[in-house]
PDB file of C-alpha atoms in Angstrom:
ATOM      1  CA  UNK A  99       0.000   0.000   0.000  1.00  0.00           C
ATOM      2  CA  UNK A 100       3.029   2.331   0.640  1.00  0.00           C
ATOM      3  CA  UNK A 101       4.660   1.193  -2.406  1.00  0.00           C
ATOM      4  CA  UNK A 102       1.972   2.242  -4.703  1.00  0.00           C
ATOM      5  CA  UNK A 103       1.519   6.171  -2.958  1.00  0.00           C
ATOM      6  CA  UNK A 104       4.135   7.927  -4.488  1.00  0.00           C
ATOM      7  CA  UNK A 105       2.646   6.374  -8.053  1.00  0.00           C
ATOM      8  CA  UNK A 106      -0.442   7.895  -7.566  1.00  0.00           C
ATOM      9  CA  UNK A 107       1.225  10.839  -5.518  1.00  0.00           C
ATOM     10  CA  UNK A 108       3.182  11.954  -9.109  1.00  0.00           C
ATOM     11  CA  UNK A 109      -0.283  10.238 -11.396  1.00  0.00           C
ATOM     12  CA  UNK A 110      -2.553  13.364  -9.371  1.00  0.00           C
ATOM     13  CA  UNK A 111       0.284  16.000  -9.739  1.00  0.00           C
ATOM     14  CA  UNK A 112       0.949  15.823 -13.103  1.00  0.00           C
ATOM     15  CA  UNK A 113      -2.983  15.847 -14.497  1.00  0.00           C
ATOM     16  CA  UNK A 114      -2.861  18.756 -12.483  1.00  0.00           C
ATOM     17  CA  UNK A 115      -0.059  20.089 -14.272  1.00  0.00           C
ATOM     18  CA  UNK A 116      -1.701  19.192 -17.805  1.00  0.00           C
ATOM     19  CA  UNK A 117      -4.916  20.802 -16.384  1.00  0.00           C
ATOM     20  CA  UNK A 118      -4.000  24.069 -15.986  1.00  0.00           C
ATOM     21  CA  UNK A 119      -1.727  24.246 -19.409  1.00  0.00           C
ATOM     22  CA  UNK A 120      -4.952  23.900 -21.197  1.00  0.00           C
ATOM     23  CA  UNK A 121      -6.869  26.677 -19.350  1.00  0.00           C
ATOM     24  CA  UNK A 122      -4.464  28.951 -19.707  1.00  0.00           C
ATOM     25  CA  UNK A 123      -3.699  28.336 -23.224  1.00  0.00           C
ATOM     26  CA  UNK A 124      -7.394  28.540 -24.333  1.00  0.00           C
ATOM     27  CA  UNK A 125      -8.162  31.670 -26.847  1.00  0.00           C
ATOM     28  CA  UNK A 126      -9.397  34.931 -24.803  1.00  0.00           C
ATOM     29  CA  UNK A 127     -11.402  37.425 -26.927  1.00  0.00           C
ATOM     30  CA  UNK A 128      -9.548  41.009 -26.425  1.00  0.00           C
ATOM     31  CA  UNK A 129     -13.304  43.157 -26.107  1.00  0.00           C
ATOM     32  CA  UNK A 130     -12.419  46.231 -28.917  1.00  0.00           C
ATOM     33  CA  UNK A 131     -12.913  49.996 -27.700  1.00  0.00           C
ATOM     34  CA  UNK A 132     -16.286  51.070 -28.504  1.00  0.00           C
ATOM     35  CA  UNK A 133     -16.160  54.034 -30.980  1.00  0.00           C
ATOM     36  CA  UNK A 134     -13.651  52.908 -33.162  1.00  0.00           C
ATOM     37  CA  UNK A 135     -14.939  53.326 -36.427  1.00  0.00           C
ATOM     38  CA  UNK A 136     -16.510  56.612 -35.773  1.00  0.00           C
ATOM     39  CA  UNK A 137     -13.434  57.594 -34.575  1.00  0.00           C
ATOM     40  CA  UNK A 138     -11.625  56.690 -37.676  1.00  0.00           C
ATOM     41  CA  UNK A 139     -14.245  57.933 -39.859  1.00  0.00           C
ATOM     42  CA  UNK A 140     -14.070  61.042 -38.147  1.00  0.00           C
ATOM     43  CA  UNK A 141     -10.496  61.396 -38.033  1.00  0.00           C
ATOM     44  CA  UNK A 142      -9.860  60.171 -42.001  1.00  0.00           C
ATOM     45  CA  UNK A 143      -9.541  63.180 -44.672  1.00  0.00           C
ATOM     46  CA  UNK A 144     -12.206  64.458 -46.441  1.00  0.00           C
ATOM     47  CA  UNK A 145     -10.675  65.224 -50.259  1.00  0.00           C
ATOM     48  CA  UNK A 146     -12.444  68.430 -50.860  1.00  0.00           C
ATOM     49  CA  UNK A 147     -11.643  68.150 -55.204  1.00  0.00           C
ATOM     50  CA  UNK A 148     -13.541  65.040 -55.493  1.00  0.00           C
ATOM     51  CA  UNK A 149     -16.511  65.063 -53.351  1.00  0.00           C
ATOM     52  CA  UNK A 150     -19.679  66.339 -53.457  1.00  0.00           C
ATOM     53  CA  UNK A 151     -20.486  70.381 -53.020  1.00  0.00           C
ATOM     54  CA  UNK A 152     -23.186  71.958 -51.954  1.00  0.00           C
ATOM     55  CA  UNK A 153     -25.469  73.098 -55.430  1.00  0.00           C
ATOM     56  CA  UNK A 154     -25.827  77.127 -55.745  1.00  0.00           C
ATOM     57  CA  UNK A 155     -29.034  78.171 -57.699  1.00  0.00           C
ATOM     58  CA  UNK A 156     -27.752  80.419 -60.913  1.00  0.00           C
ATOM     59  CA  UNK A 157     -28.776  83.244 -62.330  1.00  0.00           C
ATOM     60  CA  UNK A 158     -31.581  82.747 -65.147  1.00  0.00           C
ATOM     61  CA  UNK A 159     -29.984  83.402 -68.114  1.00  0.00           C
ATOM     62  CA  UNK A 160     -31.743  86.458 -70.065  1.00  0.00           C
ATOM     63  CA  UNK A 161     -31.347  86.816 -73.964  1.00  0.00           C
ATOM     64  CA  UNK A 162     -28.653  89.801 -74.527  1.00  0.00           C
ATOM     65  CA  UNK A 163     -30.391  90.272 -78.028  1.00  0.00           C
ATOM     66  CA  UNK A 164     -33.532  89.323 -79.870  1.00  0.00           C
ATOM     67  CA  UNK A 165     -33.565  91.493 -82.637  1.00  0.00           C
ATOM     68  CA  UNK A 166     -33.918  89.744 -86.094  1.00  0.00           C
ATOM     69  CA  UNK A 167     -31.197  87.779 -87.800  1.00  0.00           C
ATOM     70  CA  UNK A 168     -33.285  86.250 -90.576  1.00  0.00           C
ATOM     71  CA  UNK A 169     -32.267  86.844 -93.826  1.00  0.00           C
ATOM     72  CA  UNK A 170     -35.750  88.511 -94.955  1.00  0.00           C
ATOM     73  CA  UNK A 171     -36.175  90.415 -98.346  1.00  0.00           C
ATOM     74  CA  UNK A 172     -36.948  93.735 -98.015  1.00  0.00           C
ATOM     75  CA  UNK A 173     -38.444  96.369 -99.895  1.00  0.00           C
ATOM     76  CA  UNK A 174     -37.403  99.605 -98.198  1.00  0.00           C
ATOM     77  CA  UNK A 175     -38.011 102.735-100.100  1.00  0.00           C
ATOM     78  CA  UNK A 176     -36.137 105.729 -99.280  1.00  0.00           C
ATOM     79  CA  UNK A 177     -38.491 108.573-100.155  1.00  0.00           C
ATOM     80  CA  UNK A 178     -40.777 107.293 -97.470  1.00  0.00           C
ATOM     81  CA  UNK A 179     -40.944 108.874 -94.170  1.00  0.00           C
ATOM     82  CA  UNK A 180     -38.316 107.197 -91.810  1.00  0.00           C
ATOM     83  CA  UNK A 181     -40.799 106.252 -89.548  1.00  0.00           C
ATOM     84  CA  UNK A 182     -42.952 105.025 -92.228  1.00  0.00           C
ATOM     85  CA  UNK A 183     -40.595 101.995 -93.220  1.00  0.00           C
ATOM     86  CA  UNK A 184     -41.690  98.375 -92.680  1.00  0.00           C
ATOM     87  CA  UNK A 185     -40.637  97.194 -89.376  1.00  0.00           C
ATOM     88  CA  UNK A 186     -38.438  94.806 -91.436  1.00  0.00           C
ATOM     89  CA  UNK A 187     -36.317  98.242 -92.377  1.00  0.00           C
ATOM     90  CA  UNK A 188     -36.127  99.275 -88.384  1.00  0.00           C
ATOM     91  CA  UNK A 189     -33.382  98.466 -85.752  1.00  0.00           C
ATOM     92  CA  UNK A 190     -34.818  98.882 -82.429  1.00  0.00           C
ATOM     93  CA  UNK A 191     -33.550  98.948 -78.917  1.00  0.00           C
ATOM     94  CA  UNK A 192     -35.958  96.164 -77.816  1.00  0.00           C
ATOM     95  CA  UNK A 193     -36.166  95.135 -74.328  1.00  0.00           C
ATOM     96  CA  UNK A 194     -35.637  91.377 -74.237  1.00  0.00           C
ATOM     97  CA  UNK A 195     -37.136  90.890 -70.446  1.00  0.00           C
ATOM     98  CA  UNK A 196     -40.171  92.793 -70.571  1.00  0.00           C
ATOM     99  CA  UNK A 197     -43.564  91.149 -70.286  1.00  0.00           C
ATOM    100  CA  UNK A 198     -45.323  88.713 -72.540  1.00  0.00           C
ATOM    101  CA  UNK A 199     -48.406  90.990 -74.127  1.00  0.00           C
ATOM    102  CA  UNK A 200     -47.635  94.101 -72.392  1.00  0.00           C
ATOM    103  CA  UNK A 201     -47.638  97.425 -74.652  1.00  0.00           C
ATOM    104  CA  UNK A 202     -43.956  98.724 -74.578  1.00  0.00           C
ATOM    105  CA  UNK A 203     -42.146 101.652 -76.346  1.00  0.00           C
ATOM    106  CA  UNK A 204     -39.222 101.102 -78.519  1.00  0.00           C
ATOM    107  CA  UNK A 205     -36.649 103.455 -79.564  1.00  0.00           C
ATOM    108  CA  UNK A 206     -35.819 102.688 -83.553  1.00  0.00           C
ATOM    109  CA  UNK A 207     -33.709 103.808 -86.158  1.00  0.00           C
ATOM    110  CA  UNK A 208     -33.676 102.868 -89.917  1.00  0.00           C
ATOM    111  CA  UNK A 209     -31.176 100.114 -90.319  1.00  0.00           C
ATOM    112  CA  UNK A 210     -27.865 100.653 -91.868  1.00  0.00           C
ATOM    113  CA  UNK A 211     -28.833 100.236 -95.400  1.00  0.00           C
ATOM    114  CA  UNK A 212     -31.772 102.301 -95.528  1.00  0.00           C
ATOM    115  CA  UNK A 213     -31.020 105.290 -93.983  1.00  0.00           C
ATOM    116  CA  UNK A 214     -31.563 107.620 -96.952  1.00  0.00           C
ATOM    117  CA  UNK A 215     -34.867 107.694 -95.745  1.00  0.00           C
ATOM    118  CA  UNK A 216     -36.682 111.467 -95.057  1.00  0.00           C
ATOM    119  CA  UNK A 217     -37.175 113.057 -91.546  1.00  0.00           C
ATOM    120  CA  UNK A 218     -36.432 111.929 -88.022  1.00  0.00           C
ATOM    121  CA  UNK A 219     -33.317 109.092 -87.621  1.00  0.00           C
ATOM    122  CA  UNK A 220     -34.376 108.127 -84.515  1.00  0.00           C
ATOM    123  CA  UNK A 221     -38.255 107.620 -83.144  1.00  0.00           C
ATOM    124  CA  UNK A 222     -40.138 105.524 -80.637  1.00  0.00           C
ATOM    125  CA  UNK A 223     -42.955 102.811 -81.936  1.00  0.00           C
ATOM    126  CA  UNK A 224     -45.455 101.031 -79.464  1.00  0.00           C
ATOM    127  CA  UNK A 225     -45.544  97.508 -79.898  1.00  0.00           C
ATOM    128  CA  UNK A 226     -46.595  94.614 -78.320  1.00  0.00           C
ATOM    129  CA  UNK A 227     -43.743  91.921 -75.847  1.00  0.00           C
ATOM    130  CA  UNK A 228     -44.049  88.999 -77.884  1.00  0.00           C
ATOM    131  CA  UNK A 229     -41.794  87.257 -80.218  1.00  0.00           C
ATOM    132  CA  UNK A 230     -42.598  86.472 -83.672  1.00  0.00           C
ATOM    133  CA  UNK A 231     -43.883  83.337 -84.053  1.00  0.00           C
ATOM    134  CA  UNK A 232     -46.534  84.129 -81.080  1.00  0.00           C
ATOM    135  CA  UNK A 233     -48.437  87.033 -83.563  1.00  0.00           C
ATOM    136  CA  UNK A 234     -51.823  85.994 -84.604  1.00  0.00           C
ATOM    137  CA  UNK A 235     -52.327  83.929 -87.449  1.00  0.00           C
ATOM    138  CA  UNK A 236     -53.630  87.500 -89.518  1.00  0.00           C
ATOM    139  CA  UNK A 237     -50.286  89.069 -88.637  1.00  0.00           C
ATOM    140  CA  UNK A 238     -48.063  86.883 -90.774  1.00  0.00           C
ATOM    141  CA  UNK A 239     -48.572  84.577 -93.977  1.00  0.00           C
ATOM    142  CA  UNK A 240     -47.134  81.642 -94.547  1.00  0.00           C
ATOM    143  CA  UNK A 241     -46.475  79.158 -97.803  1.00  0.00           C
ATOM    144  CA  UNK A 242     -48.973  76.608 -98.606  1.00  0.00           C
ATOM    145  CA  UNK A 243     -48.266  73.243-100.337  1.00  0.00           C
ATOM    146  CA  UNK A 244     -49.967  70.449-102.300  1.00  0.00           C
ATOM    147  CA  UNK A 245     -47.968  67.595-101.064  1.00  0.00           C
ATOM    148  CA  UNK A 246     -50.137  66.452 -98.259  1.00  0.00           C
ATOM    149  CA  UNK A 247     -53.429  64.661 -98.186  1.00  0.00           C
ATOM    150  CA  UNK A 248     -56.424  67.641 -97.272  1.00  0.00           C
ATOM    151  CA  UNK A 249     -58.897  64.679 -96.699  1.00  0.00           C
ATOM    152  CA  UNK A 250     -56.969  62.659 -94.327  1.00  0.00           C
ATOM    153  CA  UNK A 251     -58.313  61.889 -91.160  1.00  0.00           C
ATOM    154  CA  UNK A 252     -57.467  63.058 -88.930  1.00  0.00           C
ATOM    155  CA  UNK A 253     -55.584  66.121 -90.976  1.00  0.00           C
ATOM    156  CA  UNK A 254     -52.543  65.995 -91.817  1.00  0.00           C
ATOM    157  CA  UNK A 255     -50.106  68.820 -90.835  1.00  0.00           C
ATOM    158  CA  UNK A 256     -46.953  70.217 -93.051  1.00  0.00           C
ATOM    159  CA  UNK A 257     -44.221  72.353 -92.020  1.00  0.00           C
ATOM    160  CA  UNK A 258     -44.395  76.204 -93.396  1.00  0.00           C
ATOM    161  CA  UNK A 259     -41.948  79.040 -93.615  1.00  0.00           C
ATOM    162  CA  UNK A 260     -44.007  81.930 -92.527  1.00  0.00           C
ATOM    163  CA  UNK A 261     -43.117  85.903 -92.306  1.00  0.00           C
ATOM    164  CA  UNK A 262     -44.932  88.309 -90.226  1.00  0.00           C
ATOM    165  CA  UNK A 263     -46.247  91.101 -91.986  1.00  0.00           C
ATOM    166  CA  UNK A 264     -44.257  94.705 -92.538  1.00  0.00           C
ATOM    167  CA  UNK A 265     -46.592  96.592 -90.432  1.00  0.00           C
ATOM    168  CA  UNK A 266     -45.945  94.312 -87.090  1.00  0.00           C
ATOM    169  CA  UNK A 267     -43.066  95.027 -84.761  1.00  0.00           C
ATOM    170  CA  UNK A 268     -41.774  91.983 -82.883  1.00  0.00           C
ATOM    171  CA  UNK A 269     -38.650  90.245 -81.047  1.00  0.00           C
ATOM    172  CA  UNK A 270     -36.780  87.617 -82.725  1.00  0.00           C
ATOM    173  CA  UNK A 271     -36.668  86.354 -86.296  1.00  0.00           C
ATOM    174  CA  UNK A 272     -39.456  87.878 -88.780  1.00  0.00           C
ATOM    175  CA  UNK A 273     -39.241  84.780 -90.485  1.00  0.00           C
ATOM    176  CA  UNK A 274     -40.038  81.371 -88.708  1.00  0.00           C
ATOM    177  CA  UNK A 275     -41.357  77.866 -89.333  1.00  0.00           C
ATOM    178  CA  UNK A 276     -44.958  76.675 -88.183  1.00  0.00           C
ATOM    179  CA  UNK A 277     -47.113  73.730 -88.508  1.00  0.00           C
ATOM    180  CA  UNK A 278     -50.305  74.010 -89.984  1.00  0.00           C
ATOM    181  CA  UNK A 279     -53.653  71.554 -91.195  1.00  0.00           C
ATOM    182  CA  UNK A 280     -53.294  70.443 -94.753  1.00  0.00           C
ATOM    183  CA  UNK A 281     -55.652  72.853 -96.343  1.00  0.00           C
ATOM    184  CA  UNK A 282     -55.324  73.615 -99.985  1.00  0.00           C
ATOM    185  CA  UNK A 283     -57.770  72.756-103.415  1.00  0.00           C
ATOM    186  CA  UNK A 284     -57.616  72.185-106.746  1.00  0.00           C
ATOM    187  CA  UNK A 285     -61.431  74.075-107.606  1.00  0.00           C
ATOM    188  CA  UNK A 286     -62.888  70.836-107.228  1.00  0.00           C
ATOM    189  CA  UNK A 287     -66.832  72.147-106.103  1.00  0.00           C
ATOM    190  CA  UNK A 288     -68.810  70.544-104.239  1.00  0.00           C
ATOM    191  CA  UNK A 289     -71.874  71.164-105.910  1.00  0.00           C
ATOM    192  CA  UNK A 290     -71.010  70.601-109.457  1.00  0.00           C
ATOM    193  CA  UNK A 291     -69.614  66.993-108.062  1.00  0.00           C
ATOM    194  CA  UNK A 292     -73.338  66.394-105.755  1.00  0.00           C
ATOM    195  CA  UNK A 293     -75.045  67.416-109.106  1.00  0.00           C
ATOM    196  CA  UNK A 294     -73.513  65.504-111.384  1.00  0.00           C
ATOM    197  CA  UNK A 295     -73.565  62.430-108.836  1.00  0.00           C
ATOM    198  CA  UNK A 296     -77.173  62.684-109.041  1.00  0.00           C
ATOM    199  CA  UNK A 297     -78.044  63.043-112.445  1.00  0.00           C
ATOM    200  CA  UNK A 298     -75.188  61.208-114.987  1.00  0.00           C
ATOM    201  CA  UNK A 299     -73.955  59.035-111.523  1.00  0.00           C
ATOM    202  CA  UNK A 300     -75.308  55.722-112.979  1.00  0.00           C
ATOM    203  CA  UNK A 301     -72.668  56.388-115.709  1.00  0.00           C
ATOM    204  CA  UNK A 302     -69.717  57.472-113.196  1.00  0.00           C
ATOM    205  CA  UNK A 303     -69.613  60.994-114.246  1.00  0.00           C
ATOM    206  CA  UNK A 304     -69.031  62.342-110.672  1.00  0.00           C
ATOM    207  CA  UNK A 305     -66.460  59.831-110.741  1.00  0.00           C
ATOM    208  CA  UNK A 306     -64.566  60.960-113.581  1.00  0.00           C
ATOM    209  CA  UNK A 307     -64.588  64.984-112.498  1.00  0.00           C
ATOM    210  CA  UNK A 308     -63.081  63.598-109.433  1.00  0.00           C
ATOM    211  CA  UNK A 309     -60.773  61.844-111.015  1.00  0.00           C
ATOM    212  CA  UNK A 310     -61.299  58.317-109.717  1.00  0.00           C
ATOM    213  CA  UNK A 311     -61.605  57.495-113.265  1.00  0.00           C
ATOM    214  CA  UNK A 312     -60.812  54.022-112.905  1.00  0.00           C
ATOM    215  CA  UNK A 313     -64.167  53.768-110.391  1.00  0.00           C
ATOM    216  CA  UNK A 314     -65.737  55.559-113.197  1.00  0.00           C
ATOM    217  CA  UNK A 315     -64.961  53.148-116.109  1.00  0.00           C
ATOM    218  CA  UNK A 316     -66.287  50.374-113.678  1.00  0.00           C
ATOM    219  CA  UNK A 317     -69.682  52.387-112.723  1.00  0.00           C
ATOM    220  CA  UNK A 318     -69.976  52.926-116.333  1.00  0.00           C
ATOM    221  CA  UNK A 319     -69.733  49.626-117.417  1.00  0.00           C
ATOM    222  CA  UNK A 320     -71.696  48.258-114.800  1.00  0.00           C
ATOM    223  CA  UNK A 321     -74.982  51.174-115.111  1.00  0.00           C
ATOM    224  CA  UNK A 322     -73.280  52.282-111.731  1.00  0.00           C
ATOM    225  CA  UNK A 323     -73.703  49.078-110.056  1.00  0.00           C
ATOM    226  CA  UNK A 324     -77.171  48.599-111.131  1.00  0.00           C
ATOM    227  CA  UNK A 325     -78.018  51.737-109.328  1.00  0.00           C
ATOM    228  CA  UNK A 326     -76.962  50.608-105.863  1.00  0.00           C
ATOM    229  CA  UNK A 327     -73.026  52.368-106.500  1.00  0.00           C
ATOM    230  CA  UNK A 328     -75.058  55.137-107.466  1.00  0.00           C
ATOM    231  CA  UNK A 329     -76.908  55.834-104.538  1.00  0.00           C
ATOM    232  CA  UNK A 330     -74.114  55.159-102.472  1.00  0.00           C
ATOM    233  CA  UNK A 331     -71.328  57.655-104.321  1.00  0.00           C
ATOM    234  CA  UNK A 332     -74.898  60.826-103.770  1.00  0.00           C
ATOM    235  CA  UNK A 333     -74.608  59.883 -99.650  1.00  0.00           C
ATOM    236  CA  UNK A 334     -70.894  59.940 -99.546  1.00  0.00           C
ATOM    237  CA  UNK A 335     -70.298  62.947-101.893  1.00  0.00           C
ATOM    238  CA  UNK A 336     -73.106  64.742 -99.584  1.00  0.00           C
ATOM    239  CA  UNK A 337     -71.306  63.919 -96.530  1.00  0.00           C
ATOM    240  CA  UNK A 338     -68.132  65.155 -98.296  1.00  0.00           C
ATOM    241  CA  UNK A 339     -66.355  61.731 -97.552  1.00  0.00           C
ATOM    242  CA  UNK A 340     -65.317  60.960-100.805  1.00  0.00           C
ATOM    243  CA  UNK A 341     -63.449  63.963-102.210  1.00  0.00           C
ATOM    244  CA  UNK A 342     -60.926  64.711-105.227  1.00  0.00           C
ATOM    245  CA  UNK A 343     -58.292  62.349-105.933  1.00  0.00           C
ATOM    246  CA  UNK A 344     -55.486  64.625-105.628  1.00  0.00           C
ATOM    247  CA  UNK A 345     -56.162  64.830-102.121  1.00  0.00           C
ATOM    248  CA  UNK A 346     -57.283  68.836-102.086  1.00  0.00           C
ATOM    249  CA  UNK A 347     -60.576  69.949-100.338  1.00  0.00           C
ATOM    250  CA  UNK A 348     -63.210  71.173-102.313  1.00  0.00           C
ATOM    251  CA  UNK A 349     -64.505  75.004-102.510  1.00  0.00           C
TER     252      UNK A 349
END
């Protein structure tokens, strides 16, 4: 029994000794100062070229100069009264801010070319704030054209090159572009096309002054579809659906 003490004696001590090596070799989690990251994101450089800056509202930018720079044709005479001229002859001092329809006086001269003009160089003219291509349709004329369909529906629009007239004074170009309805005719009437439908349409003769002539060879041949094409060609020329060929509008 005495023999076998200091066995266990030195068995006790050294699992003892193992014991504690593992506990105090186990991992321990160092706990991180709170604040860190805010610290370091407070403490890191801001680079001023790159990042973002605070917006400033500008300045509206106003037009320095609205006078006319169209190349117009004009027809200036000079034994006219200076103030007499088309406005198309006149460079005026026009005030490029003022209000849209307000009545405002302009100090003009004749332009460069057509100062030969008699009496006063210099005068003032009343005119409405507006630019050009705001006038009423009776203050300028524009070009018409044929090469759109008048009877489409719904209308069909074309581009126009349109000039305000010599007695209206206004900002910007005199000359400007505009979209308007398809409306031009080839003296196609109405009546003389409802007449004729009526009396010689079982032989296609409102056909031919149309000039659907191939509907009219077939109405002719066929006594305008044994009457019933006939009938049908009076309601839709007297509801003006079926017009001239060419695409114009009657008068």
């Amino acid at each position: 029994m005495t023999e076998g003490y200091p066995i266990v004696k030195w068995g006790c001590l050294l699992f003892c000794v193992i014991l504690t090596g593992c506990v105090s070799d186990s991992p321990q989690r160092e706990s991180k100062p709170q604040g860190t990251e805010s610290n370091k994101n407070a403490t890191s450089p801001v680079n001023r070229l790159t990042g973002p800056t605070p917006s400033t509202p500008r300045p509206i930018a106003l037009p320095g100069n609205c006078s006319d720079h169209s190349r117009v044709s004009r027809d200036c005479p000079s034994t006219l009264q200076c103030d007499k001229l088309g406005r198309e002859c006149l460079e005026c001092d026009f005030n490029c801010t003022c209000i849209y329809g307000q009545e405002v006086n302009v100090t003009c001269h004749p332009k460069k070319d057509y100062d030969s003009c008699e009496g006063k160089k210099e005068f003032t003219v009343q005119m409405v704030c507006r630019y050009c291509y705001q006038t009423a349709s009776w203050e300028h004329t524009c070009l018409g054209t044929d090469q759109c369909d008048a009877v489409s529906s719904p209308r069909e629009e074309f581009t126009s090159n349109c000039t305000v007239k010599s007695d209206v004074l206004c900002l910007g170009n005199r000359m400007f572009l505009k979209k308007l309805p398809c409306n031009w005719t080839s003296g196609y009437k109405w009546s003389t096309a409802l007449l004729l439908s009526i009396t010689l349409g079982g032989f296609g003769a409102d056909r031919f002054y149309l000039g659907h002539w191939q509907e009219g060879i077939g109405k002719l041949f066929s006594f305008g579809g044994l009457g019933v094409w006939t009938i049908i060609d009076v309601i839709l020329i007297a509801i003006r659906y079926l017009g001239p060929a060419d695409g114009s509008l009657y008068i």
